[in-house]
CSV table of C-alpha atoms and ligand atoms in Angstrom, one decimal:
chain,number,residue,atom,x,y,z
A,1,MET,CA,-23.1,12.9,18.7
A,2,LYS,CA,-23.9,11.2,15.4
A,3,ARG,CA,-22.6,7.7,14.8
A,4,VAL,CA,-19.2,7.9,13.1
A,5,ARG,CA,-19.4,6.6,9.5
A,6,VAL,CA,-16.4,6.8,7.1
A,7,ARG,CA,-15.7,5.3,3.8
A,8,TYR,CA,-12.9,4.1,1.7
A,9,ALA,CA,-13.9,4.7,-1.9
A,10,PRO,CA,-11.4,3.2,-4.4
A,11,SER,CA,-11.7,3.3,-8.1
A,12,PRO,CA,-11.1,-0.2,-9.4
A,13,THR,CA,-8.4,0.9,-11.7
A,14,GLY,CA,-5.7,-1.4,-10.3
A,15,HIS,CA,-4.3,-3.3,-7.4
A,16,LEU,CA,-4.3,-2.0,-3.9
A,17,HIS,CA,-1.5,0.6,-3.7
A,18,ILE,CA,0.3,1.6,-0.6
A,19,GLY,CA,-1.2,5.1,-0.7
A,20,ASN,CA,-4.8,3.7,-0.9
A,21,ALA,CA,-4.1,1.1,1.7
A,22,ARG,CA,-3.0,3.8,4.1
A,23,THR,CA,-6.2,5.8,3.3
A,24,ALA,CA,-8.2,2.8,4.0
A,25,LEU,CA,-6.3,2.1,7.2
A,26,PHE,CA,-6.7,5.6,8.7
A,27,ASN,CA,-10.4,5.7,7.9
A,28,TYR,CA,-10.8,2.2,9.4
A,29,LEU,CA,-8.8,3.1,12.6
A,30,PHE,CA,-10.7,6.3,13.0
A,31,ALA,CA,-14.1,4.5,12.7
A,32,LYS,CA,-13.1,1.7,15.0
A,33,HIS,CA,-11.6,4.0,17.5
A,34,HIS,CA,-14.9,5.9,17.7
A,35,GLY,CA,-17.1,2.8,17.6
A,36,GLY,CA,-18.4,3.7,14.1
A,37,ASP,CA,-18.8,2.1,10.7
A,38,PHE,CA,-16.2,1.6,8.0
A,39,ILE,CA,-17.7,1.4,4.5
A,40,LEU,CA,-16.2,0.2,1.2
A,41,ARG,CA,-17.7,2.0,-1.8
A,42,ILE,CA,-16.6,1.2,-5.3
A,43,GLU,CA,-16.2,4.4,-7.5
A,44,ASP,CA,-16.3,2.7,-10.9
A,45,THR,CA,-17.6,5.6,-13.0
A,46,ASP,CA,-14.4,6.1,-14.9
A,47,ILE,CA,-15.3,3.2,-17.1
A,48,GLU,CA,-12.3,3.4,-19.4
A,49,ARG,CA,-9.9,3.1,-16.6
A,50,ASN,CA,-11.5,0.3,-14.7
A,51,VAL,CA,-9.5,-2.9,-14.9
A,52,GLU,CA,-10.8,-6.5,-14.8
A,53,GLY,CA,-10.4,-7.8,-11.3
A,54,GLY,CA,-9.7,-4.4,-9.8
A,55,GLU,CA,-12.5,-4.5,-7.3
A,56,GLU,CA,-11.7,-8.1,-6.2
A,57,SER,CA,-8.1,-7.2,-5.7
A,58,GLN,CA,-9.0,-4.2,-3.5
A,59,LEU,CA,-11.1,-6.5,-1.4
A,60,GLU,CA,-8.6,-9.4,-1.3
A,61,TYR,CA,-5.8,-7.3,0.0
A,62,LEU,CA,-7.9,-5.3,2.5
A,63,GLN,CA,-8.9,-8.7,3.8
A,64,TRP,CA,-5.2,-9.8,3.9
A,65,LEU,CA,-4.5,-6.6,6.0
A,66,ASN,CA,-7.5,-7.3,8.2
A,67,ILE,CA,-9.0,-4.0,7.4
A,68,LEU,CA,-12.6,-5.3,7.2
A,69,PRO,CA,-15.5,-3.2,6.0
A,70,ASP,CA,-18.8,-3.2,7.9
A,71,GLU,CA,-20.6,-2.5,4.7
A,72,ALA,CA,-19.5,-3.2,1.1
A,73,PRO,CA,-20.9,-4.4,-2.2
A,74,HIS,CA,-20.9,-8.0,-0.8
A,75,LEU,CA,-22.0,-6.8,2.7
A,76,PRO,CA,-24.8,-4.4,1.9
A,77,ASN,CA,-27.0,-2.6,4.5
A,78,PRO,CA,-30.3,-2.3,2.7
A,79,LYS,CA,-30.6,1.3,3.9
A,80,TYR,CA,-27.6,2.4,1.9
A,81,ALA,CA,-27.2,-0.1,-0.9
A,82,PRO,CA,-26.0,-0.4,-3.6
A,83,TYR,CA,-22.3,0.3,-3.0
A,84,ARG,CA,-21.1,0.4,-6.6
A,85,GLN,CA,-21.5,3.8,-8.3
A,86,MET,CA,-22.4,2.3,-11.6
A,87,GLU,CA,-25.4,0.7,-9.9
A,88,ARG,CA,-26.6,4.1,-8.6
A,89,LEU,CA,-27.0,5.9,-11.9
A,90,ASP,CA,-30.8,6.4,-11.4
A,91,ILE,CA,-30.1,8.0,-8.0
A,92,TYR,CA,-27.7,10.5,-9.5
A,93,ASN,CA,-30.1,11.3,-12.3
A,94,GLU,CA,-32.7,12.3,-9.8
A,95,TYR,CA,-30.4,14.8,-8.2
A,96,VAL,CA,-29.1,16.1,-11.5
A,97,ASP,CA,-32.7,16.8,-12.5
A,98,GLN,CA,-33.3,18.7,-9.3
A,99,LEU,CA,-30.3,20.9,-9.9
A,100,ILE,CA,-31.4,21.6,-13.5
A,101,GLU,CA,-34.8,22.4,-12.3
A,102,ALA,CA,-33.4,24.8,-9.6
A,103,LYS,CA,-31.2,26.4,-12.3
A,104,HIS,CA,-28.1,25.4,-10.4
A,105,ALA,CA,-27.1,23.3,-13.4
A,106,TYR,CA,-27.7,23.4,-17.2
A,107,LYS,CA,-27.3,21.2,-20.3
A,108,CYS,CA,-24.2,21.9,-22.4
A,109,TYR,CA,-24.3,20.7,-26.0
A,110,CYS,CA,-20.8,21.8,-26.9
A,111,THR,CA,-18.9,19.1,-28.7
A,112,PRO,CA,-15.4,18.1,-27.6
A,113,GLU,CA,-14.0,19.8,-30.7
A,114,GLU,CA,-15.7,23.0,-29.9
A,115,LEU,CA,-14.5,22.9,-26.3
A,116,GLU,CA,-10.9,22.1,-27.4
A,117,ALA,CA,-10.9,25.0,-29.9
A,118,ASP,CA,-12.1,27.4,-27.3
A,119,TYR,CA,-9.6,26.3,-24.7
A,120,ALA,CA,-6.8,26.6,-27.3
A,121,GLU,CA,-8.0,30.2,-28.0
A,122,GLN,CA,-7.9,31.0,-24.3
A,123,LYS,CA,-4.4,29.7,-24.0
A,124,ALA,CA,-3.2,31.6,-27.0
A,125,ALA,CA,-4.7,34.7,-25.4
A,126,GLY,CA,-2.4,34.1,-22.4
A,127,HIS,CA,-4.9,32.8,-19.8
A,128,ALA,CA,-3.1,30.8,-17.2
A,129,SER,CA,-6.0,28.4,-16.8
A,130,THR,CA,-8.8,27.7,-19.2
A,131,ARG,CA,-12.4,27.4,-18.2
A,132,TYR,CA,-15.8,26.8,-19.9
A,133,ASN,CA,-17.1,29.9,-21.6
A,134,GLN,CA,-20.7,29.4,-20.5
A,135,LYS,CA,-21.9,29.4,-24.1
A,136,CYS,CA,-24.7,27.0,-23.3
A,137,LEU,CA,-25.8,28.9,-20.2
A,138,HIS,CA,-27.0,31.6,-22.5
A,139,LEU,CA,-28.8,29.5,-25.2
A,140,SER,CA,-32.2,30.8,-26.1
A,141,ASP,CA,-35.3,28.7,-25.6
A,142,GLU,CA,-35.4,28.1,-29.4
A,143,GLU,CA,-31.8,26.9,-29.6
A,144,ILE,CA,-32.5,24.5,-26.7
A,145,ALA,CA,-35.7,23.2,-28.3
A,146,ALA,CA,-33.8,22.7,-31.6
A,147,ASN,CA,-31.0,20.8,-29.8
A,148,GLU,CA,-33.6,18.6,-28.1
A,149,ALA,CA,-35.5,17.9,-31.3
A,150,ASN,CA,-32.2,16.8,-32.9
A,151,GLU,CA,-31.4,14.7,-29.9
A,152,LYS,CA,-28.1,16.4,-29.7
A,153,PRO,CA,-25.9,14.7,-27.0
A,154,PHE,CA,-25.3,16.9,-23.9
A,155,MET,CA,-23.5,17.0,-20.7
A,156,VAL,CA,-24.8,18.7,-17.5
A,157,ARG,CA,-22.7,21.5,-16.0
A,158,LEU,CA,-22.9,23.0,-12.6
A,159,ARG,CA,-23.5,26.7,-12.6
A,160,VAL,CA,-20.7,27.8,-10.2
A,161,PRO,CA,-22.0,30.7,-8.0
A,162,ALA,CA,-20.2,34.0,-8.5
A,163,ASN,CA,-18.0,35.4,-5.7
A,164,GLU,CA,-18.5,32.7,-3.1
A,165,THR,CA,-15.8,31.7,-0.7
A,166,TYR,CA,-15.7,28.0,0.3
A,167,LYS,CA,-14.2,27.7,3.8
A,168,PHE,CA,-13.8,24.6,5.8
A,169,THR,CA,-11.7,23.3,8.7
A,170,ASP,CA,-9.7,20.4,7.5
A,171,MET,CA,-8.8,17.9,10.3
A,172,ILE,CA,-5.2,17.9,9.2
A,173,ARG,CA,-4.6,21.3,7.6
A,174,GLY,CA,-6.8,23.6,9.6
A,175,GLU,CA,-8.7,26.4,7.9
A,176,VAL,CA,-8.7,26.1,4.1
A,177,SER,CA,-10.5,28.4,1.7
A,178,PHE,CA,-11.2,28.5,-2.0
A,179,GLU,CA,-12.8,31.2,-4.2
A,180,SER,CA,-15.5,30.2,-6.6
A,181,LYS,CA,-14.2,32.7,-9.2
A,182,ASP,CA,-11.3,30.4,-9.8
A,183,ILE,CA,-13.5,27.5,-10.8
A,184,GLY,CA,-15.3,27.3,-14.2
A,185,ASP,CA,-18.7,25.7,-14.7
A,186,TRP,CA,-17.8,22.0,-14.3
A,187,VAL,CA,-19.4,18.9,-15.6
A,188,ILE,CA,-21.5,16.9,-13.2
A,189,ARG,CA,-22.8,14.4,-15.7
A,190,LYS,CA,-21.0,13.4,-18.9
A,191,SER,CA,-22.7,12.9,-22.3
A,192,ASN,CA,-22.6,9.1,-21.7
A,193,GLY,CA,-25.0,9.7,-18.8
A,194,ILE,CA,-22.4,8.9,-16.1
A,195,PRO,CA,-21.8,11.4,-13.4
A,196,THR,CA,-18.4,12.8,-12.6
A,197,TYR,CA,-16.5,11.9,-9.5
A,198,ASN,CA,-17.1,15.3,-7.8
A,199,PHE,CA,-20.8,15.0,-8.1
A,200,ALA,CA,-21.4,11.4,-7.4
A,201,VAL,CA,-19.2,11.5,-4.3
A,202,VAL,CA,-21.4,14.1,-2.7
A,203,ILE,CA,-24.6,12.3,-3.4
A,204,ASP,CA,-23.2,9.1,-2.0
A,205,ASP,CA,-21.5,10.6,1.0
A,206,HIS,CA,-24.7,12.3,1.9
A,207,LEU,CA,-27.1,9.4,1.3
A,208,MET,CA,-24.7,7.0,3.1
A,209,ASP,CA,-24.6,9.3,6.2
A,210,ILE,CA,-20.8,9.8,6.0
A,211,THR,CA,-19.6,11.9,8.8
A,212,HIS,CA,-15.9,12.2,8.2
A,213,VAL,CA,-13.7,11.8,5.0
A,214,PHE,CA,-10.0,11.0,5.2
A,215,ARG,CA,-8.4,11.0,1.8
A,216,GLY,CA,-5.3,12.0,-0.1
A,217,GLU,CA,-4.3,15.6,-0.5
A,218,GLU,CA,-4.8,15.3,-4.3
A,219,HIS,CA,-8.5,15.7,-3.4
A,220,LEU,CA,-8.1,18.9,-1.5
A,221,SER,CA,-8.8,21.1,-4.6
A,222,ASN,CA,-11.9,19.0,-5.4
A,223,THR,CA,-13.4,19.9,-2.0
A,224,PRO,CA,-14.8,23.4,-3.0
A,225,ARG,CA,-16.5,21.7,-6.0
A,226,GLN,CA,-18.1,19.2,-3.6
A,227,LEU,CA,-19.0,21.9,-1.1
A,228,MET,CA,-20.9,23.8,-3.9
A,229,VAL,CA,-23.1,20.8,-4.3
A,230,TYR,CA,-23.7,20.4,-0.6
A,231,ASN,CA,-24.7,24.0,-0.5
A,232,MET,CA,-27.1,23.7,-3.4
A,233,PHE,CA,-29.0,20.9,-1.8
A,234,ASP,CA,-28.7,22.5,1.6
A,235,TRP,CA,-27.0,19.4,3.0
A,236,GLU,CA,-24.4,19.4,5.8
A,237,ALA,CA,-21.0,18.4,4.5
A,238,PRO,CA,-18.9,15.8,6.3
A,239,ILE,CA,-15.7,16.8,8.1
A,240,PHE,CA,-12.7,16.5,5.8
A,241,GLY,CA,-9.2,15.5,6.5
A,242,HIS,CA,-6.6,15.6,3.6
A,243,MET,CA,-3.6,13.4,4.3
A,244,THR,CA,-0.2,14.5,3.2
A,245,LEU,CA,1.8,12.8,0.5
A,246,ILE,CA,4.0,9.7,0.8
A,247,VAL,CA,7.4,10.6,-0.7
A,248,ASN,CA,10.5,8.6,-1.5
A,249,SER,CA,13.9,9.1,0.1
A,250,GLU,CA,14.5,12.0,-2.3
A,251,GLY,CA,11.4,13.8,-1.1
A,252,LYS,CA,9.5,13.1,-4.4
A,253,LYS,CA,6.0,11.8,-4.5
A,254,LEU,CA,5.9,8.0,-5.0
A,255,SER,CA,5.2,7.3,-8.6
A,256,LYS,CA,3.5,4.1,-9.5
A,257,ARG,CA,6.2,3.7,-12.2
A,258,ASP,CA,9.0,3.8,-9.8
A,259,ASN,CA,10.2,0.2,-9.6
A,260,SER,CA,12.7,0.8,-6.9
A,261,ILE,CA,10.0,0.8,-4.3
A,262,MET,CA,7.4,-2.0,-4.0
A,263,GLN,CA,4.1,-0.2,-3.9
A,264,PHE,CA,1.3,-2.7,-4.2
A,265,MET,CA,0.1,-4.9,-1.4
A,266,SER,CA,0.1,-7.9,-3.8
A,267,GLN,CA,3.9,-7.5,-4.1
A,268,TYR,CA,4.3,-7.5,-0.3
A,269,LYS,CA,2.1,-10.5,0.1
A,270,GLU,CA,4.0,-12.3,-2.6
A,271,ALA,CA,7.4,-11.5,-1.1
A,272,GLY,CA,6.3,-12.9,2.3
A,273,PHE,CA,5.8,-9.7,4.3
A,274,LEU,CA,3.5,-10.1,7.3
A,275,SER,CA,0.2,-8.2,7.0
A,276,ASP,CA,0.3,-7.1,10.7
A,277,ALA,CA,3.8,-5.6,10.1
A,278,MET,CA,2.5,-3.8,7.0
A,279,VAL,CA,-0.4,-2.3,8.9
A,280,ASN,CA,1.9,-1.3,11.7
A,281,PHE,CA,4.3,0.3,9.2
A,282,MET,CA,1.6,2.1,7.2
A,283,SER,CA,0.1,3.5,10.5
A,284,LEU,CA,3.3,5.4,10.9
A,285,LEU,CA,3.2,6.9,7.4
A,286,GLY,CA,1.7,10.3,8.3
A,287,TRP,CA,0.6,9.6,11.8
A,288,SER,CA,2.5,9.2,15.1
A,289,PRO,CA,1.6,8.0,18.5
A,290,ALA,CA,2.1,10.1,21.6
A,291,THR,CA,4.8,7.7,22.8
A,292,GLU,CA,8.2,6.7,21.4
A,293,ASP,CA,7.0,3.2,20.8
A,294,GLU,CA,6.7,1.9,17.2
A,295,ILE,CA,5.4,-1.6,17.4
A,296,PHE,CA,1.6,-1.9,17.8
A,297,THR,CA,-0.9,-4.7,17.4
A,298,HIS,CA,-4.0,-4.1,15.3
A,299,ASP,CA,-6.1,-3.6,18.5
A,300,GLN,CA,-3.6,-1.3,20.1
A,301,LEU,CA,-3.7,0.9,17.0
A,302,ILE,CA,-7.5,1.1,17.2
A,303,GLU,CA,-7.2,2.1,20.8
A,304,ILE,CA,-4.5,4.8,20.4
A,305,PHE,CA,-5.4,6.2,17.1
A,306,ASP,CA,-5.9,9.9,17.3
A,307,GLU,CA,-6.8,12.0,14.3
A,308,ASN,CA,-5.2,15.1,15.9
A,309,ARG,CA,-1.8,13.4,15.5
A,310,LEU,CA,-2.0,13.1,11.7
A,311,SER,CA,1.1,14.8,10.3
A,312,LYS,CA,1.0,18.1,8.3
A,313,SER,CA,4.2,17.3,6.5
A,314,PRO,CA,4.8,14.6,3.8
A,315,SER,CA,5.8,11.2,5.2
A,316,MET,CA,8.8,9.5,3.9
A,317,PHE,CA,8.6,5.9,2.8
A,318,ASP,CA,11.6,4.3,4.5
A,319,LYS,CA,12.3,0.9,3.1
A,320,ASP,CA,14.9,0.1,5.7
A,321,LYS,CA,12.4,0.8,8.5
A,322,LEU,CA,9.8,-1.5,6.8
A,323,MET,CA,12.5,-4.2,6.6
A,324,TRP,CA,13.4,-3.6,10.3
A,325,MET,CA,9.7,-3.7,11.3
A,326,ASN,CA,8.9,-6.9,9.3
A,327,ASN,CA,11.9,-8.6,10.8
A,328,LYS,CA,10.6,-7.7,14.3
A,329,TYR,CA,7.3,-9.4,13.5
A,330,ILE,CA,9.1,-12.4,11.9
A,331,GLN,CA,11.3,-12.8,15.1
A,332,ALA,CA,8.1,-12.9,17.2
A,333,LEU,CA,6.6,-15.9,15.3
A,334,ASP,CA,6.6,-19.2,16.9
A,335,SER,CA,8.8,-21.6,15.1
A,336,GLU,CA,6.0,-23.6,13.4
A,337,THR,CA,4.3,-20.5,12.0
A,338,TYR,CA,7.7,-19.3,10.8
A,339,TYR,CA,8.4,-22.6,9.1
A,340,ASP,CA,5.0,-22.5,7.4
A,341,LEU,CA,5.7,-19.0,6.2
A,342,VAL,CA,9.1,-19.6,4.6
A,343,MET,CA,8.6,-23.1,3.3
A,344,PRO,CA,6.5,-22.3,0.2
A,345,PHE,CA,9.4,-20.1,-0.9
A,346,VAL,CA,12.0,-22.9,-0.2
A,347,GLU,CA,9.9,-25.4,-2.0
A,348,ALA,CA,9.4,-23.2,-5.0
A,349,ALA,CA,13.2,-22.5,-5.3
A,350,PHE,CA,14.8,-25.8,-4.5
A,351,ASP,CA,14.3,-29.5,-4.9
A,352,ILE,CA,13.8,-30.7,-1.3
A,353,SER,CA,12.6,-34.2,-2.1
A,354,ASP,CA,15.8,-35.8,-0.7
A,355,LYS,CA,16.1,-33.5,2.4
A,356,ASP,CA,15.0,-34.5,5.8
A,357,GLU,CA,12.4,-32.4,7.6
A,358,ALA,CA,14.4,-32.0,10.8
A,359,TRP,CA,17.4,-30.7,8.7
A,360,LEU,CA,15.2,-28.3,6.9
A,361,HIS,CA,13.7,-27.0,10.2
A,362,THR,CA,17.2,-26.5,11.6
A,363,LEU,CA,18.3,-24.8,8.5
A,364,VAL,CA,15.5,-22.3,8.0
A,365,ASN,CA,15.3,-21.6,11.8
A,366,LEU,CA,18.9,-20.4,11.7
A,367,TYR,CA,17.7,-17.4,9.8
A,368,GLN,CA,14.7,-16.4,11.8
A,369,PRO,CA,16.5,-13.8,13.8
A,370,GLN,CA,17.7,-11.9,10.7
A,371,LEU,CA,15.1,-12.5,8.1
A,372,ALA,CA,13.4,-9.3,6.8
A,373,TYR,CA,10.8,-11.1,4.7
A,374,ALA,CA,10.1,-14.7,3.8
A,375,GLU,CA,11.3,-14.7,0.2
A,376,GLU,CA,14.7,-13.6,1.4
A,377,ILE,CA,15.3,-17.1,2.8
A,378,VAL,CA,15.9,-18.4,-0.8
A,379,GLY,CA,19.1,-16.4,-1.3
A,380,LEU,CA,20.3,-17.1,2.3
A,381,ILE,CA,20.0,-20.8,2.1
A,382,ALA,CA,21.1,-21.2,-1.5
A,383,PRO,CA,24.7,-22.2,-0.6
A,384,PHE,CA,23.2,-25.2,1.2
A,385,PHE,CA,21.6,-26.5,-2.1
A,386,ASN,CA,23.6,-25.1,-4.9
A,387,ALA,CA,27.0,-26.3,-6.2
A,388,PHE,CA,29.7,-25.0,-4.0
A,389,GLU,CA,31.3,-21.6,-4.9
A,390,VAL,CA,33.3,-19.0,-3.2
A,391,ILE,CA,31.8,-15.5,-3.3
A,392,GLU,CA,34.0,-12.6,-4.2
A,393,THR,CA,34.2,-11.0,-0.7
A,394,ALA,CA,35.2,-14.4,0.8
A,395,ARG,CA,38.2,-14.9,-1.5
A,396,GLU,CA,40.6,-13.1,0.7
A,397,TYR,CA,40.0,-15.4,3.6
A,398,TYR,CA,39.6,-18.5,1.5
A,399,ASP,CA,43.0,-18.1,-0.1
A,400,ALA,CA,44.9,-17.0,3.0
A,401,GLU,CA,47.9,-19.0,4.0
A,402,THR,CA,46.6,-19.7,7.5
A,403,THR,CA,43.4,-21.1,5.9
A,404,GLU,CA,45.4,-23.9,4.3
A,405,THR,CA,46.5,-25.0,7.8
A,406,VAL,CA,43.0,-24.7,9.1
A,407,ARG,CA,41.7,-26.7,6.2
A,408,LEU,CA,43.8,-29.8,6.8
A,409,ALA,CA,43.2,-29.8,10.6
A,410,LEU,CA,39.5,-29.2,10.3
A,411,ARG,CA,39.0,-31.9,7.6
A,412,GLU,CA,40.6,-34.4,10.0
A,413,GLN,CA,38.5,-33.2,12.9
A,414,LEU,CA,35.2,-33.2,11.1
A,415,ASN,CA,35.9,-36.5,9.3
A,416,ALA,CA,36.5,-38.1,12.7
A,417,LEU,CA,33.1,-37.0,14.3
A,418,SER,CA,30.9,-39.9,15.0
A,419,GLU,CA,28.0,-37.7,15.9
A,420,TRP,CA,27.1,-34.7,13.6
A,421,ASN,CA,25.7,-31.9,15.8
A,422,VAL,CA,26.5,-28.3,16.6
A,423,THR,CA,28.2,-29.0,20.0
A,424,GLU,CA,30.5,-31.6,18.4
A,425,ILE,CA,31.4,-29.3,15.5
A,426,ASN,CA,32.2,-26.4,17.9
A,427,GLN,CA,34.4,-28.7,19.8
A,428,ALA,CA,36.1,-29.7,16.6
A,429,ILE,CA,36.8,-26.1,15.8
A,430,LYS,CA,38.3,-25.6,19.3
A,431,ASN,CA,40.5,-28.6,18.7
A,432,VAL,CA,41.8,-27.0,15.5
A,433,GLN,CA,42.6,-23.9,17.4
A,434,ASN,CA,44.6,-25.8,20.0
A,435,GLU,CA,46.3,-27.9,17.4
A,436,THR,CA,47.3,-25.1,15.0
A,437,GLY,CA,47.6,-22.1,17.3
A,438,ILE,CA,45.4,-20.2,14.8
A,439,LYS,CA,42.6,-18.3,16.4
A,440,GLY,CA,40.2,-15.4,16.0
A,441,LYS,CA,39.3,-14.2,12.5
A,442,PRO,CA,41.9,-16.3,10.6
A,443,LEU,CA,40.4,-19.4,12.2
A,444,PHE,CA,36.7,-18.5,12.0
A,445,MET,CA,36.7,-16.8,8.6
A,446,GLY,CA,39.0,-19.5,7.3
A,447,ALA,CA,36.7,-22.3,8.4
A,448,ARG,CA,33.6,-20.4,7.3
A,449,THR,CA,34.8,-19.6,3.8
A,450,LEU,CA,36.1,-23.1,3.3
A,451,VAL,CA,32.9,-24.7,4.2
A,452,THR,CA,30.2,-22.2,3.1
A,453,GLY,CA,32.0,-20.2,0.4
A,454,SER,CA,30.7,-17.1,2.1
A,455,ASP,CA,32.1,-14.6,4.5
A,456,HIS,CA,28.8,-14.1,6.3
A,457,GLY,CA,26.0,-16.2,7.6
A,458,PRO,CA,24.5,-17.6,10.8
A,459,ASP,CA,26.8,-18.9,13.6
A,460,LEU,CA,29.7,-21.0,12.3
A,461,GLY,CA,28.9,-24.3,14.0
A,462,SER,CA,25.3,-24.2,12.8
A,463,SER,CA,26.3,-23.3,9.2
A,464,ILE,CA,28.7,-26.2,9.1
A,465,TYR,CA,26.0,-28.5,10.6
A,466,SER,CA,23.6,-27.5,7.8
A,467,ILE,CA,26.0,-28.3,5.1
A,468,GLY,CA,26.2,-31.9,6.4
A,469,GLN,CA,29.2,-34.0,7.3
A,470,THR,CA,30.0,-35.6,3.9
A,471,GLU,CA,29.6,-32.3,2.0
A,472,ALA,CA,31.6,-30.3,4.5
A,473,VAL,CA,34.5,-32.8,4.4
A,474,ARG,CA,34.3,-32.8,0.6
A,475,ARG,CA,34.7,-29.0,0.5
A,476,LEU,CA,37.7,-29.3,2.8
A,477,THR,CA,39.2,-31.7,0.5
A,478,GLU,CA,38.7,-30.2,-3.0
A,479,LYS,CA,39.9,-26.6,-2.9
A,480,ILE,CA,38.6,-24.4,-5.6
B,501,LIG,N1,-12.5,7.4,-5.9
B,501,LIG,C1,-11.6,8.4,-5.3
B,501,LIG,C2,-10.1,7.9,-5.4
B,501,LIG,O1,-9.9,6.7,-5.6
B,501,LIG,C3,-12.0,8.6,-3.9
B,501,LIG,C4,-11.8,10.0,-3.5
B,501,LIG,C5,-12.5,10.3,-2.2
B,501,LIG,O2,-12.2,9.7,-1.2
B,501,LIG,O3,-13.3,11.2,-2.2
B,501,LIG,O4,-9.3,8.7,-5.3
């Protein structure tokens, strides 16, 4: 069997999106599972859409996810380099010339205005889809010579074979077929000398010995165009697998403009998600293991990845599941790593210059069991930094009659403590119960809302401890 070689071929038109990251991940897992190579190729031929820093961002976030390429622009194998399409224009030109020579392709001198006018006419005549009218296929030798003498700009079009069927077995969808009669003569090189995606991708996949291609389903309809080129050169095509869409909870394709879902890896990194959790979560977007388990390390995923278990139906992006999963990974961190993860967010949000480190440790550790992502710590610990206030849902308890009794008793108890620790505080609460006969919710919610202003939070003794003795007593003294 040939050595497995797959590629992730982003266009540097933006930051690493969750859909692209998943494509990269599945190619990577497939390659590593089969002991093959994972290649990063930059498809930068759409020069108007390229953005400054797009390539760096792709690399930076792949690195963050630990999806590391074996070959890439910065890691070239001389046999296959270069890895940026704009550095391979000479290579494409050679193959364009060969196709022109073999009459599989021809020069088209039509101007954009002429083409537009023709397509408008076709639409007006009721054609469902428009296609090139092959005007330049039928130019006489004299007309061609005149165009050349005038140095008229031209594109190169592929001459689509008549009545061919393009059949292939997709690793995900099974048998797929397209008819050539549905496809017009398409441009393989634009008049600016740059090849189109459908042409360049074939040349590169062939020259780079790519054996398998996993990509998004938006490329399924491109595949017959690519197969035409493989046939014309008499090259063997790779095996294709077109992955299904990622959809939102309403079943609609994720739109990059939809702000209700974070879609870029940069956003997840900035919000303090863990890259291993992201990889684990993305691995289940359109793939499922043979068991019921859902938590897998990087190496386990490589071991169990099976392309036959890629899903045929769209995969739903489930935000709650991502939160659940990231929380599982946060829970598993040792306390130092956890502290280092959350502290940058704490420092950016609050002035901690007068806080003692042990206190900070205890405070942030209280939230490790529940934290979904690191940035969330800010909202959770805000009551310990900001001016005291009572949140709306806490009012009912804060203003209850029994709470007034709890307030006076608890103030006395806490004020009298000579040691400020959770055990002593819990004992103080018990004493309040014995003294006042108030217990259960009225006692605990009364005490909680009095001291923290909130009706929820980590365990009561720890919450009171984190507020500090002076502040707790002050809050029990000045009711608001
Ligand atoms: N540059 C293409 C994209 O970003 C790659 C398509 C392919 O994998 O063939 O969608």
